[in-house]
Amino acid sequence: MSATTSPASVQAPASAPSSAPVSVLGLGMMGTALATAFLQAGHPVTVWNRSPAKTGPLVAQGALPAATPTDAVAASPLVVLCLLSNDNVDELLATLPEDLTGRTLVNLTNGTPEQARTLSARAEKLGARYLDGGIMAVPQMIAGPDAYVFYSGDEQAYETHRATLAALGGTRWTGTDPGRAALYDLGLLTGMYGMFAGVMQALALVRTENVGAEEYAELLVPWMTAMLGGVPGIARDIDSGNHLTDVSSLAVNQAAFPNFISTFKAQGVSTELFEPLQALLDRSIEEGYGADGMSRLVEMLTR
Ligand code: FVH
């Protein structure tokens, strides 16, 4: 199957020998989980970390320690990077030899689409192939059934190494623009942070009257799950441009919102997470969108 036929769809791993060597640079919580998964899938794994002590547990499982990033990159055609930030990746690339022909760099560090494009161009100049990735999992999920990684960049490199990368979880191709995986990654994380912001605010609110967080979570989770059921409808309205609603208008939401803000204030809960939402709802009314649904906010946010 061509990787371009179905952007971001799950792809079954092609069969490949698990003897393909992999180097993992960066052994924080995530990098350690990635290296462990490759080892458990049978790959020869070379590891490097800025603080060498972190290689210990992996070496005990059979990984080979590299003294320098250059040694780690020399050890395997497939090189996985998972550092704290892309500034760190940038610094690390500067220490590598100028000819990386035959290497594929897979950067799974969280970053921006623009950073991914810059790093891709830089890797290309060094003669390496570049894939950017967004990991949709916490370390404990790696190699499990719910973990997957978005990839973008050099499609041939992706096809060559997809079976090896499948040791980490599902592989989802997002396109040849190196920035696309970071865009998808940041999009999903945006949804997650928005969700957690609401959860934190709700638990802070009920806590002011001694309602236990665990007790209230039993109400919160099914409620939020039910509300998420409305997302496909909102998405349909965004794509069609038909924002009129018979569910819950912006006028109704805007009229109710001061109740939240004033209750937070009265109960001594910070309003800093929710005041921007009030401002956006107020603007939607000022601009004449009172009869529209939530989908209109997306259109407002992007102009
Ligand atoms: N942990 C998670 O749940 C998320 C899941 C989604 C993906 N993120 C991203 O993965 C990147 C690494 O995250 P992490 O959880 O492994 O982070 P740490 O445990 O803090 O490890 C950071 C590693 O980066 C190394 N490092 C930091 N600065 C430098 C530098 N200047 N040069 C070289 N390496 C550097 C650090 O080395 P050390 O402190 O052990 O010496 C760790 O190996 C990240 O982008 C997440 O957003 C994780």
PDB file of N, CA and C in Angstrom, residues 61-153:
ATOM      1  N   GLN A  61      19.621  -4.869  29.651  1.00  0.00           N
ATOM      2  CA  GLN A  61      18.667  -5.645  28.823  1.00  0.00           C
ATOM      3  C   GLN A  61      19.257  -6.011  27.455  1.00  0.00           C
ATOM      4  N   GLY A  62      20.514  -5.622  27.222  1.00  0.00           N
ATOM      5  CA  GLY A  62      21.154  -6.041  25.967  1.00  0.00           C
ATOM      6  C   GLY A  62      21.499  -4.928  25.016  1.00  0.00           C
ATOM      7  N   ALA A  63      21.196  -3.675  25.380  1.00  0.00           N
ATOM      8  CA  ALA A  63      21.548  -2.558  24.482  1.00  0.00           C
ATOM      9  C   ALA A  63      23.052  -2.296  24.534  1.00  0.00           C
ATOM     10  N   LEU A  64      23.552  -1.713  23.437  1.00  0.00           N
ATOM     11  CA  LEU A  64      24.974  -1.340  23.388  1.00  0.00           C
ATOM     12  C   LEU A  64      25.092   0.151  23.680  1.00  0.00           C
ATOM     13  N   PRO A  65      25.948   0.538  24.622  1.00  0.00           N
ATOM     14  CA  PRO A  65      26.084   1.972  24.899  1.00  0.00           C
ATOM     15  C   PRO A  65      27.022   2.628  23.896  1.00  0.00           C
ATOM     16  N   ALA A  66      26.679   3.828  23.452  1.00  0.00           N
ATOM     17  CA  ALA A  66      27.564   4.603  22.571  1.00  0.00           C
ATOM     18  C   ALA A  66      28.149   5.739  23.402  1.00  0.00           C
ATOM     19  N   ALA A  67      29.421   6.022  23.175  1.00  0.00           N
ATOM     20  CA  ALA A  67      30.083   7.057  23.970  1.00  0.00           C
ATOM     21  C   ALA A  67      29.681   8.460  23.517  1.00  0.00           C
ATOM     22  N   THR A  68      29.365   8.589  22.230  1.00  0.00           N
ATOM     23  CA  THR A  68      29.041   9.915  21.686  1.00  0.00           C
ATOM     24  C   THR A  68      27.853   9.784  20.724  1.00  0.00           C
ATOM     25  N   PRO A  69      27.182  10.900  20.438  1.00  0.00           N
ATOM     26  CA  PRO A  69      26.119  10.848  19.424  1.00  0.00           C
ATOM     27  C   PRO A  69      26.649  10.343  18.082  1.00  0.00           C
ATOM     28  N   THR A  70      27.855  10.728  17.725  1.00  0.00           N
ATOM     29  CA  THR A  70      28.437  10.267  16.456  1.00  0.00           C
ATOM     30  C   THR A  70      28.558   8.751  16.437  1.00  0.00           C
ATOM     31  N   ASP A  71      29.018   8.152  17.535  1.00  0.00           N
ATOM     32  CA  ASP A  71      29.122   6.687  17.612  1.00  0.00           C
ATOM     33  C   ASP A  71      27.737   6.045  17.484  1.00  0.00           C
ATOM     34  N   ALA A  72      26.748   6.661  18.142  1.00  0.00           N
ATOM     35  CA  ALA A  72      25.387   6.096  18.107  1.00  0.00           C
ATOM     36  C   ALA A  72      24.830   6.141  16.678  1.00  0.00           C
ATOM     37  N   VAL A  73      25.060   7.258  15.998  1.00  0.00           N
ATOM     38  CA  VAL A  73      24.549   7.408  14.630  1.00  0.00           C
ATOM     39  C   VAL A  73      25.268   6.445  13.675  1.00  0.00           C
ATOM     40  N   ALA A  74      26.549   6.211  13.938  1.00  0.00           N
ATOM     41  CA  ALA A  74      27.328   5.300  13.073  1.00  0.00           C
ATOM     42  C   ALA A  74      26.865   3.854  13.236  1.00  0.00           C
ATOM     43  N   ALA A  75      26.248   3.537  14.378  1.00  0.00           N
ATOM     44  CA  ALA A  75      25.950   2.136  14.698  1.00  0.00           C
ATOM     45  C   ALA A  75      24.761   1.561  13.927  1.00  0.00           C
ATOM     46  N   SER A  76      23.822   2.414  13.475  1.00  0.00           N
ATOM     47  CA  SER A  76      22.595   1.897  12.850  1.00  0.00           C
ATOM     48  C   SER A  76      22.136   2.805  11.717  1.00  0.00           C
ATOM     49  N   PRO A  77      21.580   2.211  10.655  1.00  0.00           N
ATOM     50  CA  PRO A  77      21.003   3.057   9.594  1.00  0.00           C
ATOM     51  C   PRO A  77      19.781   3.838  10.101  1.00  0.00           C
ATOM     52  N   LEU A  78      19.068   3.261  11.069  1.00  0.00           N
ATOM     53  CA  LEU A  78      17.873   3.926  11.615  1.00  0.00           C
ATOM     54  C   LEU A  78      18.217   4.545  12.971  1.00  0.00           C
ATOM     55  N   VAL A  79      18.044   5.869  13.057  1.00  0.00           N
ATOM     56  CA  VAL A  79      18.438   6.612  14.257  1.00  0.00           C
ATOM     57  C   VAL A  79      17.212   7.349  14.801  1.00  0.00           C
ATOM     58  N   VAL A  80      16.811   7.010  16.015  1.00  0.00           N
ATOM     59  CA  VAL A  80      15.634   7.636  16.619  1.00  0.00           C
ATOM     60  C   VAL A  80      16.095   8.646  17.663  1.00  0.00           C
ATOM     61  N   LEU A  81      15.581   9.871  17.537  1.00  0.00           N
ATOM     62  CA  LEU A  81      15.936  10.937  18.477  1.00  0.00           C
ATOM     63  C   LEU A  81      14.728  11.272  19.337  1.00  0.00           C
ATOM     64  N   CYS A  82      14.910  11.319  20.652  1.00  0.00           N
ATOM     65  CA  CYS A  82      13.803  11.727  21.527  1.00  0.00           C
ATOM     66  C   CYS A  82      14.366  12.544  22.674  1.00  0.00           C
ATOM     67  N   LEU A  83      14.570  13.826  22.402  1.00  0.00           N
ATOM     68  CA  LEU A  83      15.139  14.740  23.394  1.00  0.00           C
ATOM     69  C   LEU A  83      14.043  15.647  23.923  1.00  0.00           C
ATOM     70  N   LEU A  84      14.416  16.500  24.857  1.00  0.00           N
ATOM     71  CA  LEU A  84      13.410  17.358  25.467  1.00  0.00           C
ATOM     72  C   LEU A  84      12.805  18.339  24.461  1.00  0.00           C
ATOM     73  N   SER A  85      13.660  18.955  23.663  1.00  0.00           N
ATOM     74  CA  SER A  85      13.150  19.954  22.714  1.00  0.00           C
ATOM     75  C   SER A  85      13.953  19.893  21.416  1.00  0.00           C
ATOM     76  N   ASN A  86      13.410  20.522  20.391  1.00  0.00           N
ATOM     77  CA  ASN A  86      14.119  20.537  19.107  1.00  0.00           C
ATOM     78  C   ASN A  86      15.355  21.436  19.124  1.00  0.00           C
ATOM     79  N   ASP A  87      15.431  22.336  20.118  1.00  0.00           N
ATOM     80  CA  ASP A  87      16.689  23.091  20.271  1.00  0.00           C
ATOM     81  C   ASP A  87      17.805  22.116  20.625  1.00  0.00           C
ATOM     82  N   ASN A  88      17.461  21.140  21.479  1.00  0.00           N
ATOM     83  CA  ASN A  88      18.460  20.120  21.851  1.00  0.00           C
ATOM     84  C   ASN A  88      18.846  19.272  20.632  1.00  0.00           C
ATOM     85  N   VAL A  89      17.863  18.968  19.784  1.00  0.00           N
ATOM     86  CA  VAL A  89      18.141  18.176  18.574  1.00  0.00           C
ATOM     87  C   VAL A  89      19.065  18.962  17.655  1.00  0.00           C
ATOM     88  N   ASP A  90      18.756  20.242  17.541  1.00  0.00           N
ATOM     89  CA  ASP A  90      19.568  21.130  16.716  1.00  0.00           C
ATOM     90  C   ASP A  90      21.029  21.126  17.182  1.00  0.00           C
ATOM     91  N   GLU A  91      21.211  21.261  18.501  1.00  0.00           N
ATOM     92  CA  GLU A  91      22.575  21.266  19.072  1.00  0.00           C
ATOM     93  C   GLU A  91      23.266  19.930  18.812  1.00  0.00           C
ATOM     94  N   LEU A  92      22.501  18.859  18.947  1.00  0.00           N
ATOM     95  CA  LEU A  92      23.085  17.521  18.755  1.00  0.00           C
ATOM     96  C   LEU A  92      23.512  17.321  17.297  1.00  0.00           C
ATOM     97  N   LEU A  93      22.673  17.769  16.373  1.00  0.00           N
ATOM     98  CA  LEU A  93      23.016  17.628  14.940  1.00  0.00           C
ATOM     99  C   LEU A  93      24.330  18.340  14.624  1.00  0.00           C
ATOM    100  N   ALA A  94      24.549  19.449  15.317  1.00  0.00           N
ATOM    101  CA  ALA A  94      25.775  20.234  15.062  1.00  0.00           C
ATOM    102  C   ALA A  94      27.029  19.462  15.449  1.00  0.00           C
ATOM    103  N   THR A  95      26.883  18.430  16.293  1.00  0.00           N
ATOM    104  CA  THR A  95      28.062  17.660  16.720  1.00  0.00           C
ATOM    105  C   THR A  95      28.351  16.474  15.787  1.00  0.00           C
ATOM    106  N   LEU A  96      27.434  16.223  14.836  1.00  0.00           N
ATOM    107  CA  LEU A  96      27.569  15.022  13.990  1.00  0.00           C
ATOM    108  C   LEU A  96      28.474  15.286  12.785  1.00  0.00           C
ATOM    109  N   PRO A  97      29.028  14.233  12.196  1.00  0.00           N
ATOM    110  CA  PRO A  97      29.842  14.418  10.986  1.00  0.00           C
ATOM    111  C   PRO A  97      29.010  15.018   9.853  1.00  0.00           C
ATOM    112  N   GLU A  98      29.701  15.600   8.895  1.00  0.00           N
ATOM    113  CA  GLU A  98      28.974  16.307   7.835  1.00  0.00           C
ATOM    114  C   GLU A  98      28.391  15.382   6.781  1.00  0.00           C
ATOM    115  N   ASP A  99      28.806  14.128   6.797  1.00  0.00           N
ATOM    116  CA  ASP A  99      28.231  13.187   5.829  1.00  0.00           C
ATOM    117  C   ASP A  99      27.473  12.075   6.559  1.00  0.00           C
ATOM    118  N   LEU A 100      26.151  12.157   6.474  1.00  0.00           N
ATOM    119  CA  LEU A 100      25.309  11.144   7.134  1.00  0.00           C
ATOM    120  C   LEU A 100      24.597  10.288   6.088  1.00  0.00           C
ATOM    121  N   THR A 101      25.199  10.144   4.945  1.00  0.00           N
ATOM    122  CA  THR A 101      24.596   9.344   3.873  1.00  0.00           C
ATOM    123  C   THR A 101      24.303   7.937   4.394  1.00  0.00           C
ATOM    124  N   GLY A 102      23.101   7.458   4.059  1.00  0.00           N
ATOM    125  CA  GLY A 102      22.732   6.104   4.474  1.00  0.00           C
ATOM    126  C   GLY A 102      22.025   6.048   5.816  1.00  0.00           C
ATOM    127  N   ARG A 103      21.926   7.198   6.507  1.00  0.00           N
ATOM    128  CA  ARG A 103      21.220   7.220   7.808  1.00  0.00           C
ATOM    129  C   ARG A 103      19.816   7.788   7.612  1.00  0.00           C
ATOM    130  N   THR A 104      18.885   7.267   8.382  1.00  0.00           N
ATOM    131  CA  THR A 104      17.555   7.892   8.464  1.00  0.00           C
ATOM    132  C   THR A 104      17.380   8.394   9.882  1.00  0.00           C
ATOM    133  N   LEU A 105      17.140   9.692  10.012  1.00  0.00           N
ATOM    134  CA  LEU A 105      16.890  10.278  11.334  1.00  0.00           C
ATOM    135  C   LEU A 105      15.386  10.355  11.552  1.00  0.00           C
ATOM    136  N   VAL A 106      14.918   9.742  12.630  1.00  0.00           N
ATOM    137  CA  VAL A 106      13.502   9.810  12.987  1.00  0.00           C
ATOM    138  C   VAL A 106      13.415  10.623  14.267  1.00  0.00           C
ATOM    139  N   ASN A 107      12.909  11.837  14.142  1.00  0.00           N
ATOM    140  CA  ASN A 107      12.886  12.733  15.297  1.00  0.00           C
ATOM    141  C   ASN A 107      11.518  12.691  15.965  1.00  0.00           C
ATOM    142  N   LEU A 108      11.463  12.087  17.166  1.00  0.00           N
ATOM    143  CA  LEU A 108      10.190  11.949  17.883  1.00  0.00           C
ATOM    144  C   LEU A 108      10.086  12.948  19.034  1.00  0.00           C
ATOM    145  N   THR A 109      10.935  13.973  18.969  1.00  0.00           N
ATOM    146  CA  THR A 109      10.892  15.051  19.965  1.00  0.00           C
ATOM    147  C   THR A 109       9.695  15.949  19.677  1.00  0.00           C
ATOM    148  N   ASN A 110       9.001  16.383  20.716  1.00  0.00           N
ATOM    149  CA  ASN A 110       7.871  17.292  20.491  1.00  0.00           C
ATOM    150  C   ASN A 110       8.377  18.613  19.902  1.00  0.00           C
ATOM    151  N   GLY A 111       7.695  19.086  18.861  1.00  0.00           N
ATOM    152  CA  GLY A 111       8.140  20.340  18.255  1.00  0.00           C
ATOM    153  C   GLY A 111       7.077  20.935  17.351  1.00  0.00           C
ATOM    154  N   THR A 112       7.461  21.992  16.641  1.00  0.00           N
ATOM    155  CA  THR A 112       6.523  22.700  15.774  1.00  0.00           C
ATOM    156  C   THR A 112       6.690  22.233  14.327  1.00  0.00           C
ATOM    157  N   PRO A 113       5.679  22.462  13.484  1.00  0.00           N
ATOM    158  CA  PRO A 113       5.822  22.127  12.065  1.00  0.00           C
ATOM    159  C   PRO A 113       7.024  22.828  11.433  1.00  0.00           C
ATOM    160  N   GLU A 114       7.224  24.088  11.806  1.00  0.00           N
ATOM    161  CA  GLU A 114       8.335  24.854  11.227  1.00  0.00           C
ATOM    162  C   GLU A 114       9.686  24.256  11.624  1.00  0.00           C
ATOM    163  N   GLN A 115       9.792  23.865  12.900  1.00  0.00           N
ATOM    164  CA  GLN A 115      11.056  23.230  13.348  1.00  0.00           C
ATOM    165  C   GLN A 115      11.307  21.946  12.562  1.00  0.00           C
ATOM    166  N   ALA A 116      10.236  21.182  12.334  1.00  0.00           N
ATOM    167  CA  ALA A 116      10.390  19.913  11.607  1.00  0.00           C
ATOM    168  C   ALA A 116      10.902  20.174  10.192  1.00  0.00           C
ATOM    169  N   ARG A 117      10.360  21.209   9.546  1.00  0.00           N
ATOM    170  CA  ARG A 117      10.803  21.519   8.171  1.00  0.00           C
ATOM    171  C   ARG A 117      12.268  21.943   8.162  1.00  0.00           C
ATOM    172  N   THR A 118      12.652  22.746   9.148  1.00  0.00           N
ATOM    173  CA  THR A 118      14.045  23.203   9.229  1.00  0.00           C
ATOM    174  C   THR A 118      14.983  22.025   9.467  1.00  0.00           C
ATOM    175  N   LEU A 119      14.610  21.147  10.400  1.00  0.00           N
ATOM    176  CA  LEU A 119      15.461  19.991  10.705  1.00  0.00           C
ATOM    177  C   LEU A 119      15.548  19.047   9.504  1.00  0.00           C
ATOM    178  N   SER A 120      14.442  18.913   8.787  1.00  0.00           N
ATOM    179  CA  SER A 120      14.435  18.058   7.603  1.00  0.00           C
ATOM    180  C   SER A 120      15.436  18.583   6.570  1.00  0.00           C
ATOM    181  N   ALA A 121      15.401  19.903   6.340  1.00  0.00           N
ATOM    182  CA  ALA A 121      16.310  20.503   5.360  1.00  0.00           C
ATOM    183  C   ALA A 121      17.754  20.308   5.802  1.00  0.00           C
ATOM    184  N   ARG A 122      17.960  20.435   7.104  1.00  0.00           N
ATOM    185  CA  ARG A 122      19.320  20.286   7.653  1.00  0.00           C
ATOM    186  C   ARG A 122      19.821  18.844   7.478  1.00  0.00           C
ATOM    187  N   ALA A 123      18.937  17.888   7.784  1.00  0.00           N
ATOM    188  CA  ALA A 123      19.323  16.471   7.650  1.00  0.00           C
ATOM    189  C   ALA A 123      19.633  16.157   6.185  1.00  0.00           C
ATOM    190  N   GLU A 124      18.799  16.702   5.307  1.00  0.00           N
ATOM    191  CA  GLU A 124      18.983  16.470   3.869  1.00  0.00           C
ATOM    192  C   GLU A 124      20.354  16.985   3.411  1.00  0.00           C
ATOM    193  N   LYS A 125      20.737  18.150   3.920  1.00  0.00           N
ATOM    194  CA  LYS A 125      22.055  18.726   3.580  1.00  0.00           C
ATOM    195  C   LYS A 125      23.188  17.810   4.013  1.00  0.00           C
ATOM    196  N   LEU A 126      22.951  17.092   5.108  1.00  0.00           N
ATOM    197  CA  LEU A 126      23.980  16.169   5.610  1.00  0.00           C
ATOM    198  C   LEU A 126      23.935  14.821   4.883  1.00  0.00           C
ATOM    199  N   GLY A 127      22.965  14.693   3.968  1.00  0.00           N
ATOM    200  CA  GLY A 127      22.849  13.445   3.203  1.00  0.00           C
ATOM    201  C   GLY A 127      21.969  12.411   3.860  1.00  0.00           C
ATOM    202  N   ALA A 128      21.318  12.782   4.986  1.00  0.00           N
ATOM    203  CA  ALA A 128      20.452  11.825   5.694  1.00  0.00           C
ATOM    204  C   ALA A 128      19.013  11.976   5.221  1.00  0.00           C
ATOM    205  N   ARG A 129      18.230  10.913   5.403  1.00  0.00           N
ATOM    206  CA  ARG A 129      16.774  11.002   5.213  1.00  0.00           C
ATOM    207  C   ARG A 129      16.170  11.423   6.550  1.00  0.00           C
ATOM    208  N   TYR A 130      15.029  12.131   6.489  1.00  0.00           N
ATOM    209  CA  TYR A 130      14.449  12.651   7.739  1.00  0.00           C
ATOM    210  C   TYR A 130      12.968  12.314   7.836  1.00  0.00           C
ATOM    211  N   LEU A 131      12.604  11.801   9.001  1.00  0.00           N
ATOM    212  CA  LEU A 131      11.181  11.615   9.333  1.00  0.00           C
ATOM    213  C   LEU A 131      10.921  12.340  10.640  1.00  0.00           C
ATOM    214  N   ASP A 132       9.844  13.095  10.682  1.00  0.00           N
ATOM    215  CA  ASP A 132       9.435  13.706  11.934  1.00  0.00           C
ATOM    216  C   ASP A 132       8.278  12.889  12.479  1.00  0.00           C
ATOM    217  N   GLY A 133       8.155  12.840  13.801  1.00  0.00           N
ATOM    218  CA  GLY A 133       7.079  12.029  14.374  1.00  0.00           C
ATOM    219  C   GLY A 133       6.447  12.685  15.583  1.00  0.00           C
ATOM    220  N   GLY A 134       5.205  12.349  15.808  1.00  0.00           N
ATOM    221  CA  GLY A 134       4.480  12.792  17.003  1.00  0.00           C
ATOM    222  C   GLY A 134       3.963  11.562  17.721  1.00  0.00           C
ATOM    223  N   ILE A 135       4.427  11.373  18.932  1.00  0.00           N
ATOM    224  CA  ILE A 135       4.053  10.166  19.683  1.00  0.00           C
ATOM    225  C   ILE A 135       2.729  10.394  20.400  1.00  0.00           C
ATOM    226  N   MET A 136       1.734   9.593  20.089  1.00  0.00           N
ATOM    227  CA  MET A 136       0.451   9.723  20.764  1.00  0.00           C
ATOM    228  C   MET A 136       0.338   8.634  21.837  1.00  0.00           C
ATOM    229  N   ALA A 137       1.131   8.811  22.854  1.00  0.00           N
ATOM    230  CA  ALA A 137       1.159   7.837  23.960  1.00  0.00           C
ATOM    231  C   ALA A 137       2.013   8.406  25.078  1.00  0.00           C
ATOM    232  N   VAL A 138       1.788   7.918  26.279  1.00  0.00           N
ATOM    233  CA  VAL A 138       2.736   8.175  27.368  1.00  0.00           C
ATOM    234  C   VAL A 138       3.682   6.965  27.397  1.00  0.00           C
ATOM    235  N   PRO A 139       4.829   7.098  28.083  1.00  0.00           N
ATOM    236  CA  PRO A 139       5.823   6.013  27.998  1.00  0.00           C
ATOM    237  C   PRO A 139       5.254   4.625  28.318  1.00  0.00           C
ATOM    238  N   GLN A 140       4.378   4.554  29.300  1.00  0.00           N
ATOM    239  CA  GLN A 140       3.829   3.254  29.709  1.00  0.00           C
ATOM    240  C   GLN A 140       2.975   2.613  28.607  1.00  0.00           C
ATOM    241  N   MET A 141       2.509   3.399  27.650  1.00  0.00           N
ATOM    242  CA  MET A 141       1.666   2.849  26.573  1.00  0.00           C
ATOM    243  C   MET A 141       2.477   2.324  25.386  1.00  0.00           C
ATOM    244  N   ILE A 142       3.768   2.695  25.330  1.00  0.00           N
ATOM    245  CA  ILE A 142       4.578   2.337  24.154  1.00  0.00           C
ATOM    246  C   ILE A 142       4.594   0.820  23.947  1.00  0.00           C
ATOM    247  N   ALA A 143       4.393   0.426  22.716  1.00  0.00           N
ATOM    248  CA  ALA A 143       4.332  -0.980  22.267  1.00  0.00           C
ATOM    249  C   ALA A 143       2.998  -1.627  22.613  1.00  0.00           C
ATOM    250  N   GLY A 144       2.121  -0.883  23.283  1.00  0.00           N
ATOM    251  CA  GLY A 144       0.801  -1.421  23.615  1.00  0.00           C
ATOM    252  C   GLY A 144      -0.203  -1.159  22.496  1.00  0.00           C
ATOM    253  N   PRO A 145      -1.421  -1.688  22.640  1.00  0.00           N
ATOM    254  CA  PRO A 145      -2.387  -1.603  21.538  1.00  0.00           C
ATOM    255  C   PRO A 145      -2.911  -0.196  21.242  1.00  0.00           C
ATOM    256  N   ASP A 146      -2.839   0.720  22.234  1.00  0.00           N
ATOM    257  CA  ASP A 146      -3.412   2.055  22.011  1.00  0.00           C
ATOM    258  C   ASP A 146      -2.380   3.095  21.595  1.00  0.00           C
ATOM    259  N   ALA A 147      -1.110   2.707  21.582  1.00  0.00           N
ATOM    260  CA  ALA A 147      -0.066   3.687  21.235  1.00  0.00           C
ATOM    261  C   ALA A 147       0.065   3.793  19.717  1.00  0.00           C
ATOM    262  N   TYR A 148       0.255   5.009  19.240  1.00  0.00           N
ATOM    263  CA  TYR A 148       0.628   5.153  17.835  1.00  0.00           C
ATOM    264  C   TYR A 148       1.461   6.414  17.642  1.00  0.00           C
ATOM    265  N   VAL A 149       2.103   6.491  16.482  1.00  0.00           N
ATOM    266  CA  VAL A 149       2.983   7.623  16.187  1.00  0.00           C
ATOM    267  C   VAL A 149       2.620   8.163  14.803  1.00  0.00           C
ATOM    268  N   PHE A 150       2.455   9.487  14.721  1.00  0.00           N
ATOM    269  CA  PHE A 150       2.292  10.142  13.410  1.00  0.00           C
ATOM    270  C   PHE A 150       3.680  10.320  12.800  1.00  0.00           C
ATOM    271  N   TYR A 151       3.784  10.066  11.499  1.00  0.00           N
ATOM    272  CA  TYR A 151       5.058  10.294  10.804  1.00  0.00           C
ATOM    273  C   TYR A 151       4.821  11.170   9.589  1.00  0.00           C
ATOM    274  N   SER A 152       5.841  11.980   9.256  1.00  0.00           N
ATOM    275  CA  SER A 152       5.807  12.734   7.992  1.00  0.00           C
ATOM    276  C   SER A 152       7.235  12.975   7.528  1.00  0.00           C
ATOM    277  N   GLY A 153       7.373  13.279   6.239  1.00  0.00           N
ATOM    278  CA  GLY A 153       8.703  13.566   5.706  1.00  0.00           C
ATOM    279  C   GLY A 153       9.040  12.666   4.532  1.00  0.00           C
TER     280      GLY A 153
END
